[in-house]
């Protein structure tokens, strides 16, 4: 069980994060148009799985904006921002911000992602939502890199994520 903090207070996560070099578990999330998409829909691409608590928070919004910009010119790379926000909220946010280079996925329907990837927070004020974690999945669906953001209220190390992506493309 991994531990992170929210405003300095420990928060437990469900299960374990999948190990690097292991096969990434498939999952299904709901896109902003209410269609379903799975990891398997992005075969042959490098997948940047961006788990966030809620797109309606300042840090999550900043992270989505940053990845929308930073992944813009990366060929065969898809950024998938996953939260339990309803697809309507994700769509409204992306349209208002002009974000077209990332895909949003809502884990509200099945909760598969947070469970299978070990990001589900078990306690604290955000209990039931996902912790902030970045997974990079290579073209062969192996987990190549994981970044757990230990303090949920902070943004990830974008440079480290981009350096790992560059190794795969």
PDB file of C-alpha atoms in Angstrom:
ATOM      1  CA  UNK A   1       0.000   0.000   0.000  1.00  0.00           C
ATOM      2  CA  UNK A   2       1.493   3.319  -1.059  1.00  0.00           C
ATOM      3  CA  UNK A   3       1.144   6.411   1.059  1.00  0.00           C
ATOM      4  CA  UNK A   4       0.844   9.990  -0.038  1.00  0.00           C
ATOM      5  CA  UNK A   5      -0.103  13.144   1.801  1.00  0.00           C
ATOM      6  CA  UNK A   6      -2.839  15.707   1.395  1.00  0.00           C
ATOM      7  CA  UNK A   7      -1.831  19.034   2.936  1.00  0.00           C
ATOM      8  CA  UNK A   8       0.754  17.171   4.995  1.00  0.00           C
ATOM      9  CA  UNK A   9      -1.614  14.508   6.336  1.00  0.00           C
ATOM     10  CA  UNK A  10      -0.992  10.876   5.408  1.00  0.00           C
ATOM     11  CA  UNK A  11      -3.427   9.242   2.992  1.00  0.00           C
ATOM     12  CA  UNK A  12      -3.436   5.501   2.285  1.00  0.00           C
ATOM     13  CA  UNK A  13      -3.886   4.119  -1.198  1.00  0.00           C
ATOM     14  CA  UNK A  14      -5.651   0.882  -2.097  1.00  0.00           C
ATOM     15  CA  UNK A  15      -3.485  -2.011  -3.182  1.00  0.00           C
ATOM     16  CA  UNK A  16      -0.175  -1.575  -4.919  1.00  0.00           C
ATOM     17  CA  UNK A  17       0.917   0.351  -7.949  1.00  0.00           C
ATOM     18  CA  UNK A  18       1.755  -1.904 -10.899  1.00  0.00           C
ATOM     19  CA  UNK A  19       5.491  -2.483 -11.157  1.00  0.00           C
ATOM     20  CA  UNK A  20       7.611  -0.988 -13.896  1.00  0.00           C
ATOM     21  CA  UNK A  21       8.164  -3.454 -16.764  1.00  0.00           C
ATOM     22  CA  UNK A  22       4.900  -5.232 -15.927  1.00  0.00           C
ATOM     23  CA  UNK A  23       2.015  -5.362 -18.383  1.00  0.00           C
ATOM     24  CA  UNK A  24      -0.283  -2.398 -17.849  1.00  0.00           C
ATOM     25  CA  UNK A  25      -3.733  -3.532 -16.724  1.00  0.00           C
ATOM     26  CA  UNK A  26      -6.446  -2.749 -19.252  1.00  0.00           C
ATOM     27  CA  UNK A  27      -9.285  -0.547 -18.028  1.00  0.00           C
ATOM     28  CA  UNK A  28     -12.332   1.224 -19.384  1.00  0.00           C
ATOM     29  CA  UNK A  29     -13.171   4.875 -18.728  1.00  0.00           C
ATOM     30  CA  UNK A  30     -15.851   7.187 -20.125  1.00  0.00           C
ATOM     31  CA  UNK A  31     -14.828   9.958 -22.521  1.00  0.00           C
ATOM     32  CA  UNK A  32     -16.430  13.394 -22.589  1.00  0.00           C
ATOM     33  CA  UNK A  33     -18.846  12.288 -25.345  1.00  0.00           C
ATOM     34  CA  UNK A  34     -20.022   9.433 -23.049  1.00  0.00           C
ATOM     35  CA  UNK A  35     -18.386   6.770 -25.208  1.00  0.00           C
ATOM     36  CA  UNK A  36     -16.122   4.274 -23.518  1.00  0.00           C
ATOM     37  CA  UNK A  37     -12.421   3.940 -24.212  1.00  0.00           C
ATOM     38  CA  UNK A  38      -9.926   1.370 -22.993  1.00  0.00           C
ATOM     39  CA  UNK A  39      -6.163   1.276 -22.801  1.00  0.00           C
ATOM     40  CA  UNK A  40      -6.289  -1.231 -25.645  1.00  0.00           C
ATOM     41  CA  UNK A  41      -7.743   1.505 -27.914  1.00  0.00           C
ATOM     42  CA  UNK A  42      -4.319   3.157 -27.962  1.00  0.00           C
ATOM     43  CA  UNK A  43      -2.279   0.198 -29.242  1.00  0.00           C
ATOM     44  CA  UNK A  44       1.025   1.158 -30.830  1.00  0.00           C
ATOM     45  CA  UNK A  45       1.255   4.467 -28.973  1.00  0.00           C
ATOM     46  CA  UNK A  46       3.060   5.588 -25.869  1.00  0.00           C
ATOM     47  CA  UNK A  47       0.368   6.247 -23.282  1.00  0.00           C
ATOM     48  CA  UNK A  48       0.800   8.860 -20.551  1.00  0.00           C
ATOM     49  CA  UNK A  49      -1.793   7.998 -17.916  1.00  0.00           C
ATOM     50  CA  UNK A  50      -2.347  11.072 -15.767  1.00  0.00           C
ATOM     51  CA  UNK A  51      -4.331  10.174 -12.648  1.00  0.00           C
ATOM     52  CA  UNK A  52      -5.742  13.197 -10.819  1.00  0.00           C
ATOM     53  CA  UNK A  53      -8.259  13.661  -7.984  1.00  0.00           C
ATOM     54  CA  UNK A  54     -10.518  16.175  -9.781  1.00  0.00           C
ATOM     55  CA  UNK A  55     -10.188  18.394 -12.811  1.00  0.00           C
ATOM     56  CA  UNK A  56     -12.112  21.002 -10.778  1.00  0.00           C
ATOM     57  CA  UNK A  57      -9.119  21.743  -8.541  1.00  0.00           C
ATOM     58  CA  UNK A  58      -6.468  24.307  -9.358  1.00  0.00           C
ATOM     59  CA  UNK A  59      -3.558  21.872  -9.320  1.00  0.00           C
ATOM     60  CA  UNK A  60      -5.343  19.273 -11.476  1.00  0.00           C
ATOM     61  CA  UNK A  61      -6.432  21.966 -13.922  1.00  0.00           C
ATOM     62  CA  UNK A  62      -2.865  23.302 -14.152  1.00  0.00           C
ATOM     63  CA  UNK A  63      -1.567  19.778 -14.711  1.00  0.00           C
ATOM     64  CA  UNK A  64      -4.064  19.099 -17.511  1.00  0.00           C
ATOM     65  CA  UNK A  65      -3.143  22.407 -19.175  1.00  0.00           C
ATOM     66  CA  UNK A  66       0.568  21.656 -18.867  1.00  0.00           C
ATOM     67  CA  UNK A  67       0.291  18.167 -20.368  1.00  0.00           C
ATOM     68  CA  UNK A  68      -1.954  19.481 -23.140  1.00  0.00           C
ATOM     69  CA  UNK A  69       0.886  21.833 -24.120  1.00  0.00           C
ATOM     70  CA  UNK A  70       3.857  19.557 -23.414  1.00  0.00           C
ATOM     71  CA  UNK A  71       2.477  16.546 -25.305  1.00  0.00           C
ATOM     72  CA  UNK A  72       1.307  18.607 -28.294  1.00  0.00           C
ATOM     73  CA  UNK A  73       4.237  17.827 -30.596  1.00  0.00           C
ATOM     74  CA  UNK A  74       4.918  14.280 -29.434  1.00  0.00           C
ATOM     75  CA  UNK A  75       4.132  11.842 -32.257  1.00  0.00           C
ATOM     76  CA  UNK A  76       2.534   8.523 -31.306  1.00  0.00           C
ATOM     77  CA  UNK A  77       2.013   9.723 -27.731  1.00  0.00           C
ATOM     78  CA  UNK A  78      -1.403  10.088 -26.127  1.00  0.00           C
ATOM     79  CA  UNK A  79      -2.074  11.849 -22.826  1.00  0.00           C
ATOM     80  CA  UNK A  80      -5.050  10.456 -20.944  1.00  0.00           C
ATOM     81  CA  UNK A  81      -6.186  12.474 -17.904  1.00  0.00           C
ATOM     82  CA  UNK A  82      -8.195  10.174 -15.644  1.00  0.00           C
ATOM     83  CA  UNK A  83     -10.355  11.247 -12.714  1.00  0.00           C
ATOM     84  CA  UNK A  84     -13.729  10.379 -11.238  1.00  0.00           C
ATOM     85  CA  UNK A  85     -15.193  13.669 -12.447  1.00  0.00           C
ATOM     86  CA  UNK A  86     -18.288  13.215 -14.551  1.00  0.00           C
ATOM     87  CA  UNK A  87     -17.653  13.369 -18.305  1.00  0.00           C
ATOM     88  CA  UNK A  88     -19.776  16.546 -18.482  1.00  0.00           C
ATOM     89  CA  UNK A  89     -17.391  18.383 -16.154  1.00  0.00           C
ATOM     90  CA  UNK A  90     -14.362  17.105 -18.056  1.00  0.00           C
ATOM     91  CA  UNK A  91     -15.868  18.253 -21.355  1.00  0.00           C
ATOM     92  CA  UNK A  92     -16.815  21.666 -19.991  1.00  0.00           C
ATOM     93  CA  UNK A  93     -13.287  22.159 -18.617  1.00  0.00           C
ATOM     94  CA  UNK A  94     -11.528  21.115 -21.833  1.00  0.00           C
ATOM     95  CA  UNK A  95     -13.792  23.269 -24.005  1.00  0.00           C
ATOM     96  CA  UNK A  96     -13.386  26.312 -21.741  1.00  0.00           C
ATOM     97  CA  UNK A  97      -9.605  25.881 -21.689  1.00  0.00           C
ATOM     98  CA  UNK A  98      -9.238  24.934 -25.370  1.00  0.00           C
ATOM     99  CA  UNK A  99      -7.556  21.639 -24.518  1.00  0.00           C
ATOM    100  CA  UNK A 100      -7.534  19.410 -27.585  1.00  0.00           C
ATOM    101  CA  UNK A 101      -4.261  17.497 -27.202  1.00  0.00           C
ATOM    102  CA  UNK A 102      -5.279  15.310 -24.271  1.00  0.00           C
ATOM    103  CA  UNK A 103      -8.062  12.791 -23.790  1.00  0.00           C
ATOM    104  CA  UNK A 104     -10.098  12.893 -20.599  1.00  0.00           C
ATOM    105  CA  UNK A 105     -11.458   9.716 -19.098  1.00  0.00           C
ATOM    106  CA  UNK A 106     -13.905   9.420 -16.234  1.00  0.00           C
ATOM    107  CA  UNK A 107     -13.460   6.481 -13.880  1.00  0.00           C
ATOM    108  CA  UNK A 108     -16.912   7.106 -12.368  1.00  0.00           C
ATOM    109  CA  UNK A 109     -18.705   4.213 -14.070  1.00  0.00           C
ATOM    110  CA  UNK A 110     -16.479   1.235 -13.329  1.00  0.00           C
ATOM    111  CA  UNK A 111     -13.724   2.506 -11.039  1.00  0.00           C
ATOM    112  CA  UNK A 112     -11.366   0.066 -12.753  1.00  0.00           C
ATOM    113  CA  UNK A 113      -8.467   2.416 -13.205  1.00  0.00           C
ATOM    114  CA  UNK A 114      -8.134   3.594  -9.598  1.00  0.00           C
ATOM    115  CA  UNK A 115      -8.508   0.019  -8.328  1.00  0.00           C
ATOM    116  CA  UNK A 116      -6.195  -1.709 -10.805  1.00  0.00           C
ATOM    117  CA  UNK A 117      -3.518   0.972 -10.696  1.00  0.00           C
ATOM    118  CA  UNK A 118      -3.573   1.355  -6.905  1.00  0.00           C
ATOM    119  CA  UNK A 119      -4.334   5.085  -6.936  1.00  0.00           C
ATOM    120  CA  UNK A 120      -7.624   4.979  -4.997  1.00  0.00           C
ATOM    121  CA  UNK A 121      -7.416   7.026  -1.797  1.00  0.00           C
ATOM    122  CA  UNK A 122      -8.799   5.074   1.164  1.00  0.00           C
ATOM    123  CA  UNK A 123      -8.985   7.883   3.698  1.00  0.00           C
ATOM    124  CA  UNK A 124      -8.667  11.628   4.106  1.00  0.00           C
ATOM    125  CA  UNK A 125     -10.907  14.375   2.721  1.00  0.00           C
ATOM    126  CA  UNK A 126     -10.525  13.079  -0.858  1.00  0.00           C
ATOM    127  CA  UNK A 127     -11.360   9.473   0.047  1.00  0.00           C
ATOM    128  CA  UNK A 128     -12.738   7.637  -2.978  1.00  0.00           C
ATOM    129  CA  UNK A 129     -10.848   9.752  -5.523  1.00  0.00           C
ATOM    130  CA  UNK A 130      -7.553   9.013  -7.235  1.00  0.00           C
ATOM    131  CA  UNK A 131      -4.194  10.182  -5.975  1.00  0.00           C
ATOM    132  CA  UNK A 132      -1.965  12.152  -8.341  1.00  0.00           C
ATOM    133  CA  UNK A 133       0.177   9.602 -10.205  1.00  0.00           C
ATOM    134  CA  UNK A 134       1.706   9.510 -13.692  1.00  0.00           C
ATOM    135  CA  UNK A 135       2.216   6.211 -15.506  1.00  0.00           C
ATOM    136  CA  UNK A 136       3.989   5.971 -18.840  1.00  0.00           C
ATOM    137  CA  UNK A 137       3.006   2.875 -20.787  1.00  0.00           C
ATOM    138  CA  UNK A 138       5.147   1.959 -23.780  1.00  0.00           C
ATOM    139  CA  UNK A 139       3.937   0.864 -27.219  1.00  0.00           C
ATOM    140  CA  UNK A 140       3.953  -2.775 -26.034  1.00  0.00           C
ATOM    141  CA  UNK A 141       1.735  -1.949 -23.025  1.00  0.00           C
ATOM    142  CA  UNK A 142       4.526  -2.314 -20.484  1.00  0.00           C
ATOM    143  CA  UNK A 143       4.722   0.214 -17.686  1.00  0.00           C
ATOM    144  CA  UNK A 144       7.933   2.098 -18.401  1.00  0.00           C
ATOM    145  CA  UNK A 145       7.773   4.767 -15.698  1.00  0.00           C
ATOM    146  CA  UNK A 146       5.752   5.726 -12.642  1.00  0.00           C
ATOM    147  CA  UNK A 147       5.796   9.024 -10.780  1.00  0.00           C
ATOM    148  CA  UNK A 148       3.846   9.174  -7.527  1.00  0.00           C
ATOM    149  CA  UNK A 149       3.330  12.755  -6.467  1.00  0.00           C
ATOM    150  CA  UNK A 150       3.725  12.314  -2.737  1.00  0.00           C
ATOM    151  CA  UNK A 151       1.984  15.573  -1.791  1.00  0.00           C
ATOM    152  CA  UNK A 152      -1.311  15.563  -3.666  1.00  0.00           C
ATOM    153  CA  UNK A 153      -1.532  19.364  -3.710  1.00  0.00           C
ATOM    154  CA  UNK A 154       1.612  19.705  -5.860  1.00  0.00           C
ATOM    155  CA  UNK A 155       2.218  19.260  -9.576  1.00  0.00           C
ATOM    156  CA  UNK A 156       4.357  16.464 -11.002  1.00  0.00           C
ATOM    157  CA  UNK A 157       7.936  16.773 -12.196  1.00  0.00           C
ATOM    158  CA  UNK A 158       7.106  17.453 -15.846  1.00  0.00           C
ATOM    159  CA  UNK A 159      10.736  17.411 -16.967  1.00  0.00           C
ATOM    160  CA  UNK A 160      11.220  13.878 -15.601  1.00  0.00           C
ATOM    161  CA  UNK A 161       8.042  12.695 -17.349  1.00  0.00           C
ATOM    162  CA  UNK A 162       9.065  14.254 -20.666  1.00  0.00           C
ATOM    163  CA  UNK A 163      12.569  12.777 -20.425  1.00  0.00           C
ATOM    164  CA  UNK A 164      11.057   9.301 -19.996  1.00  0.00           C
ATOM    165  CA  UNK A 165       8.682   9.840 -22.927  1.00  0.00           C
ATOM    166  CA  UNK A 166      11.607  10.904 -25.110  1.00  0.00           C
ATOM    167  CA  UNK A 167      13.344   7.606 -24.346  1.00  0.00           C
ATOM    168  CA  UNK A 168      10.356   5.723 -25.797  1.00  0.00           C
ATOM    169  CA  UNK A 169       9.624   7.668 -28.985  1.00  0.00           C
TER     170      UNK A 169
END
